[in-house]
XYZ file of C-alpha atoms in Angstrom:
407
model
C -37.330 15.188 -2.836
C -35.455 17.732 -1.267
C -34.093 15.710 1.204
C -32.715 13.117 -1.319
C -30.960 16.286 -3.172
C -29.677 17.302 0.238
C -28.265 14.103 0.885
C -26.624 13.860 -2.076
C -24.865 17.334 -2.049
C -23.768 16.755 1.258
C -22.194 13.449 0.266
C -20.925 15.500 -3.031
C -19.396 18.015 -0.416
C -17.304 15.478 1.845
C -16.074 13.244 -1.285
C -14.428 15.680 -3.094
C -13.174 17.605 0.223
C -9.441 17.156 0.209
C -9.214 16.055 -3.390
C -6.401 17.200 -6.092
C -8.332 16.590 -9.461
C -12.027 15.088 -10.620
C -13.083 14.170 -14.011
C -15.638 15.407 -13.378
C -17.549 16.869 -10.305
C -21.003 16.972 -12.228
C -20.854 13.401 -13.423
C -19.986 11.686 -9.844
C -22.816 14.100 -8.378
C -25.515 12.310 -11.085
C -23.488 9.043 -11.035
C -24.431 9.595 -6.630
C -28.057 10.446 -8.252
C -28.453 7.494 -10.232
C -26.877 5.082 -7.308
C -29.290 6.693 -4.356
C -32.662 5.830 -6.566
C -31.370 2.260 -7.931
C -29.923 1.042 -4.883
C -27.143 0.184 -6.227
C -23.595 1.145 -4.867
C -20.738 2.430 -6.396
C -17.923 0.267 -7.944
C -14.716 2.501 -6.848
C -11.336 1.074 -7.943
C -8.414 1.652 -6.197
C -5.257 0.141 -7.264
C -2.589 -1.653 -5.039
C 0.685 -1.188 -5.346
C 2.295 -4.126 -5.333
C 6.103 -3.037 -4.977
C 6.689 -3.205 -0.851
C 5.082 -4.838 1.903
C 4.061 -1.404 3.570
C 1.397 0.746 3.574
C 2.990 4.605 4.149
C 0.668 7.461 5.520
C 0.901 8.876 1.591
C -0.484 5.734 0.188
C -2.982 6.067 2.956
C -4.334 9.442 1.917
C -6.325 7.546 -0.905
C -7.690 5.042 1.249
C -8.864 7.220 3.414
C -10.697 8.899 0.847
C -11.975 5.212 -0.245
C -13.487 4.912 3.205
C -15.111 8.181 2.694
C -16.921 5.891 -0.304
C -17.763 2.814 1.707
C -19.091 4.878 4.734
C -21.237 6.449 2.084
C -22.763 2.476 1.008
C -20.539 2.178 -1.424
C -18.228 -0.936 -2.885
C -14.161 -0.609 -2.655
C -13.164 -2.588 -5.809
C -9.168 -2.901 -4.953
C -7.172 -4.367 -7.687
C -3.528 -5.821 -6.612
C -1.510 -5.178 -9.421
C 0.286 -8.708 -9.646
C 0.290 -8.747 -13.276
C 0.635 -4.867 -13.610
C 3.846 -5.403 -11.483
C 5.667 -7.285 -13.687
C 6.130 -4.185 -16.235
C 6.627 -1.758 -13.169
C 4.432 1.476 -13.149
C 6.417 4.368 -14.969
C 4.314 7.216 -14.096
C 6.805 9.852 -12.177
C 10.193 7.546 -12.761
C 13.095 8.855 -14.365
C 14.438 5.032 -15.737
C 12.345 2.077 -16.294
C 11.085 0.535 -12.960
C 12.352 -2.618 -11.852
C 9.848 -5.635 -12.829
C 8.837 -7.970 -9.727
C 8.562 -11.572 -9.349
C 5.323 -13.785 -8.419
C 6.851 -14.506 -5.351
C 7.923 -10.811 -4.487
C 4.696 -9.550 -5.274
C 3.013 -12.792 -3.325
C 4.766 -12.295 -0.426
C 4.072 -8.503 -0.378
C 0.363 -9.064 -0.154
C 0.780 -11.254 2.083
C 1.784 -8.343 4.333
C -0.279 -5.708 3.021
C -3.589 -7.444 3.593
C -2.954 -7.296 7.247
C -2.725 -3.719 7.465
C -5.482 -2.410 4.698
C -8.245 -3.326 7.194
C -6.992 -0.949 9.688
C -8.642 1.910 7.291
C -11.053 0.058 4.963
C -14.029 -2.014 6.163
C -13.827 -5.785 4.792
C -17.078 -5.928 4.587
C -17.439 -3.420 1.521
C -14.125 -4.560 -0.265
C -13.777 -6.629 -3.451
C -10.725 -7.725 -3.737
C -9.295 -9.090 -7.228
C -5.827 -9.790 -8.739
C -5.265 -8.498 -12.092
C -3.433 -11.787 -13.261
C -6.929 -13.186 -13.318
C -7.802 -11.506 -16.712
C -4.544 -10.255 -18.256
C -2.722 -13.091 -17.556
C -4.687 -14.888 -19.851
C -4.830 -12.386 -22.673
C -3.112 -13.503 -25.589
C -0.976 -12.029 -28.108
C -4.025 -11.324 -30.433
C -5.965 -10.066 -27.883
C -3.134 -7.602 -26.459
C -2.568 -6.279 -29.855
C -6.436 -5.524 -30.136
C -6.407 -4.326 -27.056
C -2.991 -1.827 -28.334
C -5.601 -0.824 -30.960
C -7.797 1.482 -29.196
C -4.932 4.053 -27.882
C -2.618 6.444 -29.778
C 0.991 6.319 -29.381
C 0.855 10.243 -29.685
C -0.995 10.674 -26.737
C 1.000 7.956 -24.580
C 3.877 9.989 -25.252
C 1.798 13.134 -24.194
C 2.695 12.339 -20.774
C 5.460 14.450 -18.872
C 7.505 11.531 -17.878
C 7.525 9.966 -21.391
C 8.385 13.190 -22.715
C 11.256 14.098 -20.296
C 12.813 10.619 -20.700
C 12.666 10.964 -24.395
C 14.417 14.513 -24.447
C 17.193 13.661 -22.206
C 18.500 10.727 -24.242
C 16.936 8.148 -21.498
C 15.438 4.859 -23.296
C 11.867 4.422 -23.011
C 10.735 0.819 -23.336
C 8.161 -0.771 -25.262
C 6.926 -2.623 -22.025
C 6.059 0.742 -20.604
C 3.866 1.952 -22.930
C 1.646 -1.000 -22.239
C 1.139 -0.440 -18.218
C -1.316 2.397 -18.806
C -3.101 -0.001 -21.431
C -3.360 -2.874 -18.790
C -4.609 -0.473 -15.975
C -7.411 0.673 -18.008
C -8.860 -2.377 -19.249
C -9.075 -3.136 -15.276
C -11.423 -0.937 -15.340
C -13.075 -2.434 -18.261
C -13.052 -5.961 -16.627
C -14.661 -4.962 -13.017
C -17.282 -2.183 -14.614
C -15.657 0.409 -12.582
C -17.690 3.888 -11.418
C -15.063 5.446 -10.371
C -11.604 5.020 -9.969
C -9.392 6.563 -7.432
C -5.286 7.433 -7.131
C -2.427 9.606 -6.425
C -1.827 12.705 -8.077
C 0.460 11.107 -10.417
C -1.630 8.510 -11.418
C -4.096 11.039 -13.214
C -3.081 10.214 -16.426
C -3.289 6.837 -15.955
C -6.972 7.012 -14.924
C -7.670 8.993 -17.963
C -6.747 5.950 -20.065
C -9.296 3.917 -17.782
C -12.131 6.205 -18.857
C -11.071 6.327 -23.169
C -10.923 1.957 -22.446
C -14.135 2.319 -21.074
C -15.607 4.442 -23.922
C -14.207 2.241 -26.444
C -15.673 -0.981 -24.965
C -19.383 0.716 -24.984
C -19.266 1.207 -20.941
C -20.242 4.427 -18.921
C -16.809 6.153 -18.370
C -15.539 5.887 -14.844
C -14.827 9.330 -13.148
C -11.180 9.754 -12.304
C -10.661 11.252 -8.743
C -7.227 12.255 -7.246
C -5.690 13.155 -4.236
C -2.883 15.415 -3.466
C 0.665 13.768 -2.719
C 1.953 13.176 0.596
C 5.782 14.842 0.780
C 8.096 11.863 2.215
C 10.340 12.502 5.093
C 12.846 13.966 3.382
C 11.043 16.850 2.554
C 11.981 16.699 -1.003
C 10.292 13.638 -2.884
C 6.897 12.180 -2.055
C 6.414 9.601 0.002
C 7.386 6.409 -1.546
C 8.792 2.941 -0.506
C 11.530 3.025 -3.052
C 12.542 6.463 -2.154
C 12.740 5.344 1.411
C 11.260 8.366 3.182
C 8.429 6.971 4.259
C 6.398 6.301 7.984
C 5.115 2.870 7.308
C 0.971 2.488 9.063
C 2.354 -0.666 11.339
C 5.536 0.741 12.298
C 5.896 1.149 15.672
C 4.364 3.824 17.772
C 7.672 5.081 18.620
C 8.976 4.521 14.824
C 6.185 6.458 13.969
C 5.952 8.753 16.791
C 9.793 9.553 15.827
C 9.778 9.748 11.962
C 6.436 12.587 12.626
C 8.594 14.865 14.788
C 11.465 15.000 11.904
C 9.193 16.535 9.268
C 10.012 20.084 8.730
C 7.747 22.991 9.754
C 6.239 23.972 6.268
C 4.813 20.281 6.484
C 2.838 20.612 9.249
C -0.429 21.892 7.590
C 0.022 19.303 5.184
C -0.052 16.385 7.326
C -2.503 17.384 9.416
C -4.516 17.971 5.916
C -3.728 14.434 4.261
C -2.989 12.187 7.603
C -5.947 13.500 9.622
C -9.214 13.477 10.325
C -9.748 17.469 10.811
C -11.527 19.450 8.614
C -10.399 22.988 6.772
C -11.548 24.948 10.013
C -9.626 22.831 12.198
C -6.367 22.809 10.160
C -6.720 26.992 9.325
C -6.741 27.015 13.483
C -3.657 24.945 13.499
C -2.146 27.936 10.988
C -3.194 30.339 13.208
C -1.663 29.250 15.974
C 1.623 28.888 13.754
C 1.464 32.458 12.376
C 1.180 33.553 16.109
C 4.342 31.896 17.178
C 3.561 28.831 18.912
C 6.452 26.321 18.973
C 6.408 23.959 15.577
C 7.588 21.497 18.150
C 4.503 21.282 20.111
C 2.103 21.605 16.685
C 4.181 18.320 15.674
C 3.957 16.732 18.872
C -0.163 17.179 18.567
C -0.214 15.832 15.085
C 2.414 13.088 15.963
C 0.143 11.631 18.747
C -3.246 12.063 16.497
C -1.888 9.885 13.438
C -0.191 7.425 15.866
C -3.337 6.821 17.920
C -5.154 6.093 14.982
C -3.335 3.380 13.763
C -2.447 1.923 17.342
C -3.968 3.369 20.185
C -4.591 6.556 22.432
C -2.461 5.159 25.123
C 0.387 3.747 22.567
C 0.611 7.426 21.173
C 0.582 8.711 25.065
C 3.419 6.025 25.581
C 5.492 7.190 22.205
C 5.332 10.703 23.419
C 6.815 10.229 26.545
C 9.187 8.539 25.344
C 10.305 10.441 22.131
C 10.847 13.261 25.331
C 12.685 11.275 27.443
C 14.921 10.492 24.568
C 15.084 13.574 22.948
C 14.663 15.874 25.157
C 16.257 14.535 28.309
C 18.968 12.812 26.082
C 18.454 9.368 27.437
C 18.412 5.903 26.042
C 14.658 4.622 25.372
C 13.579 2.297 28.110
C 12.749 -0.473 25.657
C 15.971 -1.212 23.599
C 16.981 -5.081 21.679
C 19.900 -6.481 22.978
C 22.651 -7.490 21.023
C 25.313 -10.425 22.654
C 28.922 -10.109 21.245
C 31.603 -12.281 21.756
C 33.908 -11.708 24.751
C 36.442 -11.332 21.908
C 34.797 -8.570 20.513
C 33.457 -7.516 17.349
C 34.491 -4.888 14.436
C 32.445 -1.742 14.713
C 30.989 -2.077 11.127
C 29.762 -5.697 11.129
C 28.531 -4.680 14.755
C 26.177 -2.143 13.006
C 25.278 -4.592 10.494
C 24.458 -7.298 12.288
C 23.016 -5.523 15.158
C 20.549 -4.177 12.529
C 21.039 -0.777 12.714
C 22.272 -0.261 9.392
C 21.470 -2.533 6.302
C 25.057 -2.777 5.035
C 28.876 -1.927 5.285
C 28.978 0.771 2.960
C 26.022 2.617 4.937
C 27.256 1.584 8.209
C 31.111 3.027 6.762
C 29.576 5.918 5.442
C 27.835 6.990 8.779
C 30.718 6.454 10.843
C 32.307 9.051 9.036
C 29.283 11.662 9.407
C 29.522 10.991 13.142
C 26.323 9.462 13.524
C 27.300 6.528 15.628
C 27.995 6.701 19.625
C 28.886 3.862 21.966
C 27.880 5.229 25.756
C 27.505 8.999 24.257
C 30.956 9.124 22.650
C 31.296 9.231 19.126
C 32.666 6.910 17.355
C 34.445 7.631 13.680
C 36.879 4.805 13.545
C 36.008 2.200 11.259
C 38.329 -0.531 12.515
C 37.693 0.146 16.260
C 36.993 -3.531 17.796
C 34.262 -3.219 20.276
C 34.522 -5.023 23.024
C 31.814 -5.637 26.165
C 32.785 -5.905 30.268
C 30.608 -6.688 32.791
C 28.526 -3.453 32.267
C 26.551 -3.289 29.043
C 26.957 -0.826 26.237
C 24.014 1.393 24.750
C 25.226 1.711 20.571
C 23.290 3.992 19.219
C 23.111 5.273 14.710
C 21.618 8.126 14.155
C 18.939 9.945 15.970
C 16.465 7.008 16.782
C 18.166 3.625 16.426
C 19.093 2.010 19.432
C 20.724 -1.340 20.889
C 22.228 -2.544 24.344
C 25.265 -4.475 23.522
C 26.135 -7.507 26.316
C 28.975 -9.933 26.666
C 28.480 -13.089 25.211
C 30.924 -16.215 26.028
């Protein structure tokens, strides 16, 4: 008996390890209980964004934790938020969110379900579209299922409440989302469901569904927040500060060195495998003085070797040096042909793929963040033009391309 208690504590003790908020602690610990004497595994719901192609290393914190689940025997239930997409989640967003296509969202999966399996094992994942069962809902069952929430406590939410004091419209449409997540909950029996930080209240509204369908409420589980790149906003895909899980080893290897200090502890927390002693020992050896640069370079290499390889994250290292620290060109860089007539420096940029359009390309000339052959370049209508030696164009710190005569 007491080994069954044991086991269960100890699989208490790593699940909520790391984790921002649980509704509640005592309830997964007998819902464990319950699971360990009937055999049966968990249902845990995790909710996929359907809004980008890539998985970041913030959306990545809660799948990590969802492998934490599975390794334990029990049942990832992920839920691709076609239908949900369509309204556009508002939880965090100052204006209403965009609302995506079939195709958008079908061609986003497409991409994400080649990268989830790099954390989550296939063989413990359900995977289900939430189309399947509010797609067919009709307008009598929609306004039933309206019924069994409160506009007072929809608008409880800071967001809601915010947008309603500064004058900004608040839509109909976006009042329902939170309905539509919760009765997912309802339709796949979930045991627990797991998200962001920001998605707590939106999990709440899972478990008051739950209630009012006569099901065991699911317990609501969060995890902390990932800051994006910028060191401002969290990591998001339409914030575009984030390090994408099948970027490139160097991509990656890059976009990890650029965080600022104060982030360190954080991403070795959320992106890592180490425990609380090992991250309090990375502290340490900040509060003693070692060089951030070195602490980064550590964590760089661990999070890159763990979506690619040990050797890939050896390989990125050496070269984020030799670029950055012995100011060279990387030895792997596209080539771009030209005409022998030249080319203006700012569809050059574009069309080279270094910048995604005019204005940016314009607007970066100006900060002085684009060099042909280490000279700056700031002139907007300079014509580049290639001779029998190539040209190394470079934009910004870690974009690179070899320019070569064409005919």
């Amino acid at each position: 008996m007491h080994s069954n208690v044991d086991s269960i504590n100890l699989q208490l003790q790593r699940l909520l390890a790391g984790t921002d908020r649980v509704e509640t602690p005592a309830e997964l610990a007998d819902r464990l209980a319950a699971s360990k004497r009937s055999g049966r595994p968990l249902r845990v719901k995790y909710g996929i964004d359907a809004t980008g192609p890539e998985i970041h290393l913030g959306f990545a914190v809660g799948l990590r934790k969802l492998r934490q689940f599975q390794d334990a025997g029990h049942v990832a239930v992920l839920i691709v938020g076609d239908f949900t997409a369509k309204i556009g989640d508002p939880s965090g967003r100052s204006k209403t969110r965009p609302q995506l296509t079939d195709d958008e969202v079908r061609n986003n999966m497409a991409r994400y379900q080649e990268q989830l399996f790099r954390i989550l094992d296939p063989d413990r994942c359900e995977l289900r579209y939430n189309s399947e069962w509010a797609g067919t809902l009709t307008a009598a069952d929609v306004i039933r299922l309206a019924s069994k929430y409160t506009v007072a406590r929809t608008i409880e939410r800071d967001d809601f409440r915010r947008r309603l004091s500064e004058g900004v419209p608040v839509h109909i449409h976006e009042l329902l989302y939170p309905l539509f997540q919760g009765y997912d909950s309802v339709v796949v029996r979930a045991d627990v469901e797991l998200g962001g930080a920001d998605q707590y209240w939106n999990l709440l509204v899972g478990r008051e569904m739950q209630r009012e369908f006569g099901q065991q409420p699911q317990i609501v589980m969060t995890v902390p927040l990932l800051i994006g790149t910028d060191g401002v906003q969290k990591m998001s895909k339409s914030h575009g500060n984030y390090i994408g899980i099948a970027e490139p080893p160097d991509e990656m290897f890059g976009k990890l060195m650029s965080i600022t200090d104060d982030m360190i502890l954080d991403y070795f927390r959320l992106c890592t495998d180490r425990d609380e002693t090992g991250i309090q020992q990375v502290a340490a050896r900040l509060r003693a003085g070692e060089n951030p640069r070195s602490i980064k370079a550590e964590l760089a290499q661990e999070v890159v070797a763990k979506y690619h390889s040990a050797e890939a994250a050896r390989q990125a290292a050496a070269e984020f040096d030799r670029v950055f620290r012995d100011r060279q060109a990387p030895e792997r860089i596209p080539e771009f042909v030209i005409p022998s007539s030249g080319m203006a420096i700012v569809e050059l940029l574009v069309r080279a793929g270094l910048f995604s359009s005019k204005s940016e390309a314009k607007r970066k000339l100006q900060e002085g963040a684009v060099y042909l052959d280490d000279r700056r370049v700031q002139d907007a209508a300079l014509v580049v033009e290639v001779g029998d030696t190539p040209l190394v164009l470079k934009a910004g710190k870690r974009r690179f391309c070899r320019l070569v005569r064409g005919l």
